[in-house]
Amino acid sequence: MKQARSILAILLFGCAVMAVVDGVIQPGYAIKSLVKLTLFLGLPLWWSRQAKVSLRPLFARPRQGLGWAAGTGAGVFAVILGGFFLTRGIFDFSGLTAALTAGTGVRRENFLWVALYISFVNSLLEEFFFRGFGFLLLRRYLPRRPALGLSCLAFALYHVAMTLGWYGLPVQLLTLAGLALGGWIFCRLDEHSGSLWLSWVVHLGANLATNAIGFLLFAA
């Protein structure tokens, strides 16, 4: 239980600090990324050294499933992008680009580089923190269901806190439910493979879709 408490404390601390950084301090995107890298990578590495627990198995190449994960990622990409086109006449997404510009300094001119970082690097960082550290390791010290639920909840609340004010309440609630479901799917993928690569491939598809939406909104 000592190890479980320390992992949960790092999860909560990382999410809480990033909520303050995103919602209150609102630095530029480069500074925010450095803070997130310190919290989501640095703290687990520190824990690993203190607990003498190797994190290398989290990055082991799965024996099978990468092709299936790539197909699922493509399907997620299509669903998210299709959902945007179906609902843009119902929900108001106009505040998204304004919130990005005001809160993090992301503009049309630098959005390409931010989108590439979010898609490839940030997604891997989140998979390591929420699925690798926050589930695969946590389930060693807690029963499976609590570990799964806590990982999904932390993942969903972190993202909702990060996007407060971007959308209206209906979209926020829909986003919370979708993120919790997505976290559950990611955990199940990693549970079967024992590493975080399958969930990262699917996460990559989701991030590529949301960034494609960002390009469309900036171009509007």
PDB file of C-alpha atoms in Angstrom:
ATOM      1  CA  MET A   1       0.000   0.000   0.000  1.00  0.00           C
ATOM      2  CA  LYS A   2       2.916   2.347   0.569  1.00  0.00           C
ATOM      3  CA  GLN A   3       3.902   2.113  -3.098  1.00  0.00           C
ATOM      4  CA  ALA A   4       0.282   2.523  -4.202  1.00  0.00           C
ATOM      5  CA  ARG A   5      -0.099   5.662  -2.092  1.00  0.00           C
ATOM      6  CA  SER A   6       3.080   7.158  -3.510  1.00  0.00           C
ATOM      7  CA  ILE A   7       1.997   6.469  -7.105  1.00  0.00           C
ATOM      8  CA  LEU A   8      -1.445   7.965  -6.441  1.00  0.00           C
ATOM      9  CA  ALA A   9       0.124  11.002  -4.769  1.00  0.00           C
ATOM     10  CA  ILE A  10       2.280  11.625  -7.842  1.00  0.00           C
ATOM     11  CA  LEU A  11      -0.740  11.216 -10.146  1.00  0.00           C
ATOM     12  CA  LEU A  12      -2.822  13.672  -8.130  1.00  0.00           C
ATOM     13  CA  PHE A  13       0.028  16.129  -7.672  1.00  0.00           C
ATOM     14  CA  GLY A  14       0.906  16.099 -11.369  1.00  0.00           C
ATOM     15  CA  CYS A  15      -2.704  16.650 -12.437  1.00  0.00           C
ATOM     16  CA  ALA A  16      -3.316  19.363  -9.820  1.00  0.00           C
ATOM     17  CA  VAL A  17      -0.197  21.338 -10.704  1.00  0.00           C
ATOM     18  CA  MET A  18      -0.953  21.118 -14.424  1.00  0.00           C
ATOM     19  CA  ALA A  19      -4.531  22.293 -13.773  1.00  0.00           C
ATOM     20  CA  VAL A  20      -3.135  25.392 -12.063  1.00  0.00           C
ATOM     21  CA  VAL A  21      -0.567  25.913 -14.824  1.00  0.00           C
ATOM     22  CA  ASP A  22      -3.192  25.541 -17.560  1.00  0.00           C
ATOM     23  CA  GLY A  23      -6.078  27.334 -15.899  1.00  0.00           C
ATOM     24  CA  VAL A  24      -4.454  30.026 -13.747  1.00  0.00           C
ATOM     25  CA  ILE A  25      -0.832  30.750 -14.663  1.00  0.00           C
ATOM     26  CA  GLN A  26      -1.272  30.090 -18.396  1.00  0.00           C
ATOM     27  CA  PRO A  27       2.365  30.403 -19.508  1.00  0.00           C
ATOM     28  CA  GLY A  28       3.517  30.018 -23.088  1.00  0.00           C
ATOM     29  CA  TYR A  29       3.260  26.559 -24.583  1.00  0.00           C
ATOM     30  CA  ALA A  30       7.017  25.910 -24.363  1.00  0.00           C
ATOM     31  CA  ILE A  31       7.132  26.634 -20.620  1.00  0.00           C
ATOM     32  CA  LYS A  32       3.975  24.614 -20.015  1.00  0.00           C
ATOM     33  CA  SER A  33       5.504  21.674 -21.869  1.00  0.00           C
ATOM     34  CA  LEU A  34       8.669  21.834 -19.740  1.00  0.00           C
ATOM     35  CA  VAL A  35       6.601  21.830 -16.535  1.00  0.00           C
ATOM     36  CA  LYS A  36       4.582  18.886 -17.800  1.00  0.00           C
ATOM     37  CA  LEU A  37       7.728  17.005 -18.790  1.00  0.00           C
ATOM     38  CA  THR A  38       9.111  17.503 -15.282  1.00  0.00           C
ATOM     39  CA  LEU A  39       5.911  16.293 -13.630  1.00  0.00           C
ATOM     40  CA  PHE A  40       4.880  13.464 -15.964  1.00  0.00           C
ATOM     41  CA  LEU A  41       8.355  12.102 -16.657  1.00  0.00           C
ATOM     42  CA  GLY A  42      10.641  13.416 -13.944  1.00  0.00           C
ATOM     43  CA  LEU A  43       8.507  12.426 -10.945  1.00  0.00           C
ATOM     44  CA  PRO A  44       7.934   8.813 -12.105  1.00  0.00           C
ATOM     45  CA  LEU A  45      11.651   8.465 -12.825  1.00  0.00           C
ATOM     46  CA  TRP A  46      12.419   9.769  -9.330  1.00  0.00           C
ATOM     47  CA  TRP A  47       9.889   7.315  -7.857  1.00  0.00           C
ATOM     48  CA  SER A  48      11.437   4.466  -9.855  1.00  0.00           C
ATOM     49  CA  ARG A  49      14.863   5.233  -8.431  1.00  0.00           C
ATOM     50  CA  GLN A  50      13.586   5.562  -4.873  1.00  0.00           C
ATOM     51  CA  ALA A  51      11.438   2.407  -5.047  1.00  0.00           C
ATOM     52  CA  LYS A  52      14.077   0.472  -7.016  1.00  0.00           C
ATOM     53  CA  VAL A  53      11.448  -0.527  -9.586  1.00  0.00           C
ATOM     54  CA  SER A  54      12.440  -0.615 -13.258  1.00  0.00           C
ATOM     55  CA  LEU A  55      10.241   1.224 -15.763  1.00  0.00           C
ATOM     56  CA  ARG A  56      11.796  -0.503 -18.781  1.00  0.00           C
ATOM     57  CA  PRO A  57       9.083  -3.188 -19.089  1.00  0.00           C
ATOM     58  CA  LEU A  58       6.576  -0.416 -19.841  1.00  0.00           C
ATOM     59  CA  PHE A  59       8.396   0.190 -23.120  1.00  0.00           C
ATOM     60  CA  ALA A  60       8.794  -3.441 -24.174  1.00  0.00           C
ATOM     61  CA  ARG A  61       7.713  -4.038 -27.757  1.00  0.00           C
ATOM     62  CA  PRO A  62       4.449  -6.017 -27.811  1.00  0.00           C
ATOM     63  CA  ARG A  63       4.602  -9.342 -29.589  1.00  0.00           C
ATOM     64  CA  GLN A  64       1.381  -8.706 -31.462  1.00  0.00           C
ATOM     65  CA  GLY A  65      -1.375  -6.168 -31.863  1.00  0.00           C
ATOM     66  CA  LEU A  66       0.457  -3.211 -33.412  1.00  0.00           C
ATOM     67  CA  GLY A  67      -1.356  -3.600 -36.738  1.00  0.00           C
ATOM     68  CA  TRP A  68      -4.709  -3.822 -34.986  1.00  0.00           C
ATOM     69  CA  ALA A  69      -3.848  -0.758 -32.888  1.00  0.00           C
ATOM     70  CA  ALA A  70      -2.934   1.191 -36.035  1.00  0.00           C
ATOM     71  CA  GLY A  71      -6.285   0.296 -37.594  1.00  0.00           C
ATOM     72  CA  THR A  72      -8.088   1.303 -34.411  1.00  0.00           C
ATOM     73  CA  GLY A  73      -6.185   4.591 -34.341  1.00  0.00           C
ATOM     74  CA  ALA A  74      -7.292   5.288 -37.895  1.00  0.00           C
ATOM     75  CA  GLY A  75     -10.882   4.492 -36.897  1.00  0.00           C
ATOM     76  CA  VAL A  76     -10.659   6.843 -33.895  1.00  0.00           C
ATOM     77  CA  PHE A  77      -9.304   9.547 -36.196  1.00  0.00           C
ATOM     78  CA  ALA A  78     -12.290   9.134 -38.509  1.00  0.00           C
ATOM     79  CA  VAL A  79     -14.835   9.092 -35.667  1.00  0.00           C
ATOM     80  CA  ILE A  80     -13.490  12.252 -33.991  1.00  0.00           C
ATOM     81  CA  LEU A  81     -13.200  14.174 -37.237  1.00  0.00           C
ATOM     82  CA  GLY A  82     -16.611  12.944 -38.386  1.00  0.00           C
ATOM     83  CA  GLY A  83     -18.122  13.905 -35.034  1.00  0.00           C
ATOM     84  CA  PHE A  84     -16.778  17.423 -35.444  1.00  0.00           C
ATOM     85  CA  PHE A  85     -18.356  17.831 -38.858  1.00  0.00           C
ATOM     86  CA  LEU A  86     -21.664  16.429 -37.593  1.00  0.00           C
ATOM     87  CA  THR A  87     -21.855  18.629 -34.502  1.00  0.00           C
ATOM     88  CA  ARG A  88     -20.242  21.915 -35.548  1.00  0.00           C
ATOM     89  CA  GLY A  89     -23.678  23.239 -36.468  1.00  0.00           C
ATOM     90  CA  ILE A  90     -24.984  22.326 -32.996  1.00  0.00           C
ATOM     91  CA  PHE A  91     -22.116  23.262 -30.665  1.00  0.00           C
ATOM     92  CA  ASP A  92     -20.051  26.444 -30.731  1.00  0.00           C
ATOM     93  CA  PHE A  93     -16.355  25.660 -31.163  1.00  0.00           C
ATOM     94  CA  SER A  94     -15.331  29.242 -31.907  1.00  0.00           C
ATOM     95  CA  GLY A  95     -13.859  29.777 -28.429  1.00  0.00           C
ATOM     96  CA  LEU A  96     -11.231  27.073 -28.919  1.00  0.00           C
ATOM     97  CA  THR A  97      -8.761  29.037 -31.030  1.00  0.00           C
ATOM     98  CA  ALA A  98      -9.268  32.183 -28.935  1.00  0.00           C
ATOM     99  CA  ALA A  99      -8.563  30.203 -25.754  1.00  0.00           C
ATOM    100  CA  LEU A 100      -5.431  28.674 -27.248  1.00  0.00           C
ATOM    101  CA  THR A 101      -4.116  32.035 -28.417  1.00  0.00           C
ATOM    102  CA  ALA A 102      -4.880  33.849 -25.174  1.00  0.00           C
ATOM    103  CA  GLY A 103      -3.874  31.043 -22.818  1.00  0.00           C
ATOM    104  CA  THR A 104      -0.763  29.513 -24.390  1.00  0.00           C
ATOM    105  CA  GLY A 105       0.273  31.739 -27.265  1.00  0.00           C
ATOM    106  CA  VAL A 106      -0.586  29.095 -29.857  1.00  0.00           C
ATOM    107  CA  ARG A 107      -1.398  30.817 -33.137  1.00  0.00           C
ATOM    108  CA  ARG A 108      -2.000  29.841 -36.722  1.00  0.00           C
ATOM    109  CA  GLU A 109       1.668  30.525 -37.498  1.00  0.00           C
ATOM    110  CA  ASN A 110       3.092  28.100 -34.915  1.00  0.00           C
ATOM    111  CA  PHE A 111       0.242  25.610 -34.711  1.00  0.00           C
ATOM    112  CA  LEU A 112       1.940  23.101 -37.025  1.00  0.00           C
ATOM    113  CA  TRP A 113       4.890  22.618 -34.661  1.00  0.00           C
ATOM    114  CA  VAL A 114       2.645  22.508 -31.610  1.00  0.00           C
ATOM    115  CA  ALA A 115       0.410  19.960 -33.350  1.00  0.00           C
ATOM    116  CA  LEU A 116       3.386  17.719 -34.174  1.00  0.00           C
ATOM    117  CA  TYR A 117       4.602  17.874 -30.577  1.00  0.00           C
ATOM    118  CA  ILE A 118       1.136  17.142 -29.194  1.00  0.00           C
ATOM    119  CA  SER A 119       0.575  14.268 -31.596  1.00  0.00           C
ATOM    120  CA  PHE A 120       3.849  12.408 -31.192  1.00  0.00           C
ATOM    121  CA  VAL A 121       5.632  13.521 -28.009  1.00  0.00           C
ATOM    122  CA  ASN A 122       2.875  14.692 -25.699  1.00  0.00           C
ATOM    123  CA  SER A 123       0.743  11.625 -26.415  1.00  0.00           C
ATOM    124  CA  LEU A 124       3.641   9.321 -25.488  1.00  0.00           C
ATOM    125  CA  LEU A 125       4.271  11.335 -22.315  1.00  0.00           C
ATOM    126  CA  GLU A 126       0.629  10.987 -21.268  1.00  0.00           C
ATOM    127  CA  GLU A 127       0.586   7.273 -22.023  1.00  0.00           C
ATOM    128  CA  PHE A 128       3.656   6.818 -19.869  1.00  0.00           C
ATOM    129  CA  PHE A 129       2.164   8.819 -16.986  1.00  0.00           C
ATOM    130  CA  PHE A 130      -1.462   7.673 -16.996  1.00  0.00           C
ATOM    131  CA  ARG A 131      -1.239   4.154 -18.414  1.00  0.00           C
ATOM    132  CA  GLY A 132       2.296   2.998 -17.754  1.00  0.00           C
ATOM    133  CA  PHE A 133       2.949   4.597 -14.373  1.00  0.00           C
ATOM    134  CA  GLY A 134      -0.682   5.190 -13.351  1.00  0.00           C
ATOM    135  CA  PHE A 135      -2.070   1.788 -14.299  1.00  0.00           C
ATOM    136  CA  LEU A 136       0.429  -0.930 -15.226  1.00  0.00           C
ATOM    137  CA  LEU A 137       2.567  -0.136 -12.193  1.00  0.00           C
ATOM    138  CA  LEU A 138      -0.326   0.816  -9.922  1.00  0.00           C
ATOM    139  CA  ARG A 139      -2.081  -2.516 -10.479  1.00  0.00           C
ATOM    140  CA  ARG A 140       0.907  -4.272  -8.938  1.00  0.00           C
ATOM    141  CA  TYR A 141      -0.023  -2.712  -5.603  1.00  0.00           C
ATOM    142  CA  LEU A 142      -3.819  -2.322  -5.921  1.00  0.00           C
ATOM    143  CA  PRO A 143      -6.602  -4.602  -7.173  1.00  0.00           C
ATOM    144  CA  ARG A 144      -7.180  -4.293 -10.907  1.00  0.00           C
ATOM    145  CA  ARG A 145     -10.519  -2.441 -10.844  1.00  0.00           C
ATOM    146  CA  PRO A 146      -9.484   0.400  -8.501  1.00  0.00           C
ATOM    147  CA  ALA A 147      -6.247   0.859 -10.471  1.00  0.00           C
ATOM    148  CA  LEU A 148      -8.189   0.942 -13.735  1.00  0.00           C
ATOM    149  CA  GLY A 149     -10.810   3.366 -12.422  1.00  0.00           C
ATOM    150  CA  LEU A 150      -8.305   5.750 -10.859  1.00  0.00           C
ATOM    151  CA  SER A 151      -6.212   5.873 -14.018  1.00  0.00           C
ATOM    152  CA  CYS A 152      -9.262   6.636 -16.193  1.00  0.00           C
ATOM    153  CA  LEU A 153     -10.562   9.264 -13.774  1.00  0.00           C
ATOM    154  CA  ALA A 154      -7.213  11.041 -13.511  1.00  0.00           C
ATOM    155  CA  PHE A 155      -6.837  11.061 -17.302  1.00  0.00           C
ATOM    156  CA  ALA A 156     -10.338  12.482 -17.861  1.00  0.00           C
ATOM    157  CA  LEU A 157     -10.227  15.131 -15.134  1.00  0.00           C
ATOM    158  CA  TYR A 158      -6.775  16.303 -16.185  1.00  0.00           C
ATOM    159  CA  HIS A 159      -7.948  16.986 -19.717  1.00  0.00           C
ATOM    160  CA  VAL A 160     -11.227  18.592 -18.677  1.00  0.00           C
ATOM    161  CA  ALA A 161      -9.372  20.906 -16.281  1.00  0.00           C
ATOM    162  CA  MET A 162      -7.002  21.768 -19.113  1.00  0.00           C
ATOM    163  CA  THR A 163      -9.835  22.774 -21.453  1.00  0.00           C
ATOM    164  CA  LEU A 164     -12.127  24.645 -19.041  1.00  0.00           C
ATOM    165  CA  GLY A 165     -13.623  27.624 -20.828  1.00  0.00           C
ATOM    166  CA  TRP A 166     -12.945  26.266 -24.293  1.00  0.00           C
ATOM    167  CA  TYR A 167     -16.451  24.881 -24.795  1.00  0.00           C
ATOM    168  CA  GLY A 168     -19.890  25.118 -23.268  1.00  0.00           C
ATOM    169  CA  LEU A 169     -21.071  22.749 -20.510  1.00  0.00           C
ATOM    170  CA  PRO A 170     -22.676  20.157 -22.848  1.00  0.00           C
ATOM    171  CA  VAL A 171     -19.428  19.734 -24.778  1.00  0.00           C
ATOM    172  CA  GLN A 172     -17.435  19.596 -21.525  1.00  0.00           C
ATOM    173  CA  LEU A 173     -19.616  16.787 -20.158  1.00  0.00           C
ATOM    174  CA  LEU A 174     -19.424  14.929 -23.458  1.00  0.00           C
ATOM    175  CA  THR A 175     -15.663  15.390 -23.430  1.00  0.00           C
ATOM    176  CA  LEU A 176     -15.390  14.061 -19.852  1.00  0.00           C
ATOM    177  CA  ALA A 177     -17.347  10.925 -20.733  1.00  0.00           C
ATOM    178  CA  GLY A 178     -15.371  10.404 -23.927  1.00  0.00           C
ATOM    179  CA  LEU A 179     -12.031  10.821 -22.163  1.00  0.00           C
ATOM    180  CA  ALA A 180     -12.985   8.374 -19.415  1.00  0.00           C
ATOM    181  CA  LEU A 181     -14.021   5.836 -22.035  1.00  0.00           C
ATOM    182  CA  GLY A 182     -10.851   6.486 -23.995  1.00  0.00           C
ATOM    183  CA  GLY A 183      -8.768   5.996 -20.855  1.00  0.00           C
ATOM    184  CA  TRP A 184     -10.513   2.682 -20.219  1.00  0.00           C
ATOM    185  CA  ILE A 185      -9.795   1.494 -23.763  1.00  0.00           C
ATOM    186  CA  PHE A 186      -6.146   2.554 -23.492  1.00  0.00           C
ATOM    187  CA  CYS A 187      -5.747   0.723 -20.182  1.00  0.00           C
ATOM    188  CA  ARG A 188      -7.267  -2.449 -21.594  1.00  0.00           C
ATOM    189  CA  LEU A 189      -4.900  -2.342 -24.563  1.00  0.00           C
ATOM    190  CA  ASP A 190      -1.883  -2.008 -22.302  1.00  0.00           C
ATOM    191  CA  GLU A 191      -3.216  -4.596 -19.876  1.00  0.00           C
ATOM    192  CA  HIS A 192      -3.148  -7.253 -22.594  1.00  0.00           C
ATOM    193  CA  SER A 193       0.173  -6.218 -24.120  1.00  0.00           C
ATOM    194  CA  GLY A 194       2.031  -5.355 -20.907  1.00  0.00           C
ATOM    195  CA  SER A 195       3.483  -2.182 -22.444  1.00  0.00           C
ATOM    196  CA  LEU A 196       2.199   1.235 -23.466  1.00  0.00           C
ATOM    197  CA  TRP A 197       2.860   1.086 -27.233  1.00  0.00           C
ATOM    198  CA  LEU A 198      -0.578  -0.129 -28.324  1.00  0.00           C
ATOM    199  CA  SER A 199      -2.392   2.612 -26.436  1.00  0.00           C
ATOM    200  CA  TRP A 200       0.077   5.183 -27.750  1.00  0.00           C
ATOM    201  CA  VAL A 201      -0.692   4.262 -31.356  1.00  0.00           C
ATOM    202  CA  VAL A 202      -4.434   4.711 -30.742  1.00  0.00           C
ATOM    203  CA  HIS A 203      -3.807   7.911 -28.757  1.00  0.00           C
ATOM    204  CA  LEU A 204      -1.767   9.182 -31.677  1.00  0.00           C
ATOM    205  CA  GLY A 205      -4.774   8.743 -33.961  1.00  0.00           C
ATOM    206  CA  ALA A 206      -6.984  10.693 -31.555  1.00  0.00           C
ATOM    207  CA  ASN A 207      -4.474  13.546 -31.242  1.00  0.00           C
ATOM    208  CA  LEU A 208      -4.004  13.759 -35.001  1.00  0.00           C
ATOM    209  CA  ALA A 209      -7.777  14.152 -35.340  1.00  0.00           C
ATOM    210  CA  THR A 210      -8.063  16.887 -32.702  1.00  0.00           C
ATOM    211  CA  ASN A 211      -5.156  18.739 -34.278  1.00  0.00           C
ATOM    212  CA  ALA A 212      -6.796  18.437 -37.688  1.00  0.00           C
ATOM    213  CA  ILE A 213      -9.850  20.096 -36.134  1.00  0.00           C
ATOM    214  CA  GLY A 214      -7.555  22.807 -34.794  1.00  0.00           C
ATOM    215  CA  PHE A 215      -6.211  23.439 -38.295  1.00  0.00           C
ATOM    216  CA  LEU A 216      -9.773  23.733 -39.609  1.00  0.00           C
ATOM    217  CA  LEU A 217     -10.761  26.178 -36.874  1.00  0.00           C
ATOM    218  CA  PHE A 218      -7.669  28.340 -37.339  1.00  0.00           C
ATOM    219  CA  ALA A 219      -8.280  28.397 -41.087  1.00  0.00           C
ATOM    220  CA  ALA A 220     -11.955  29.414 -40.686  1.00  0.00           C
TER     221      ALA A 220
END
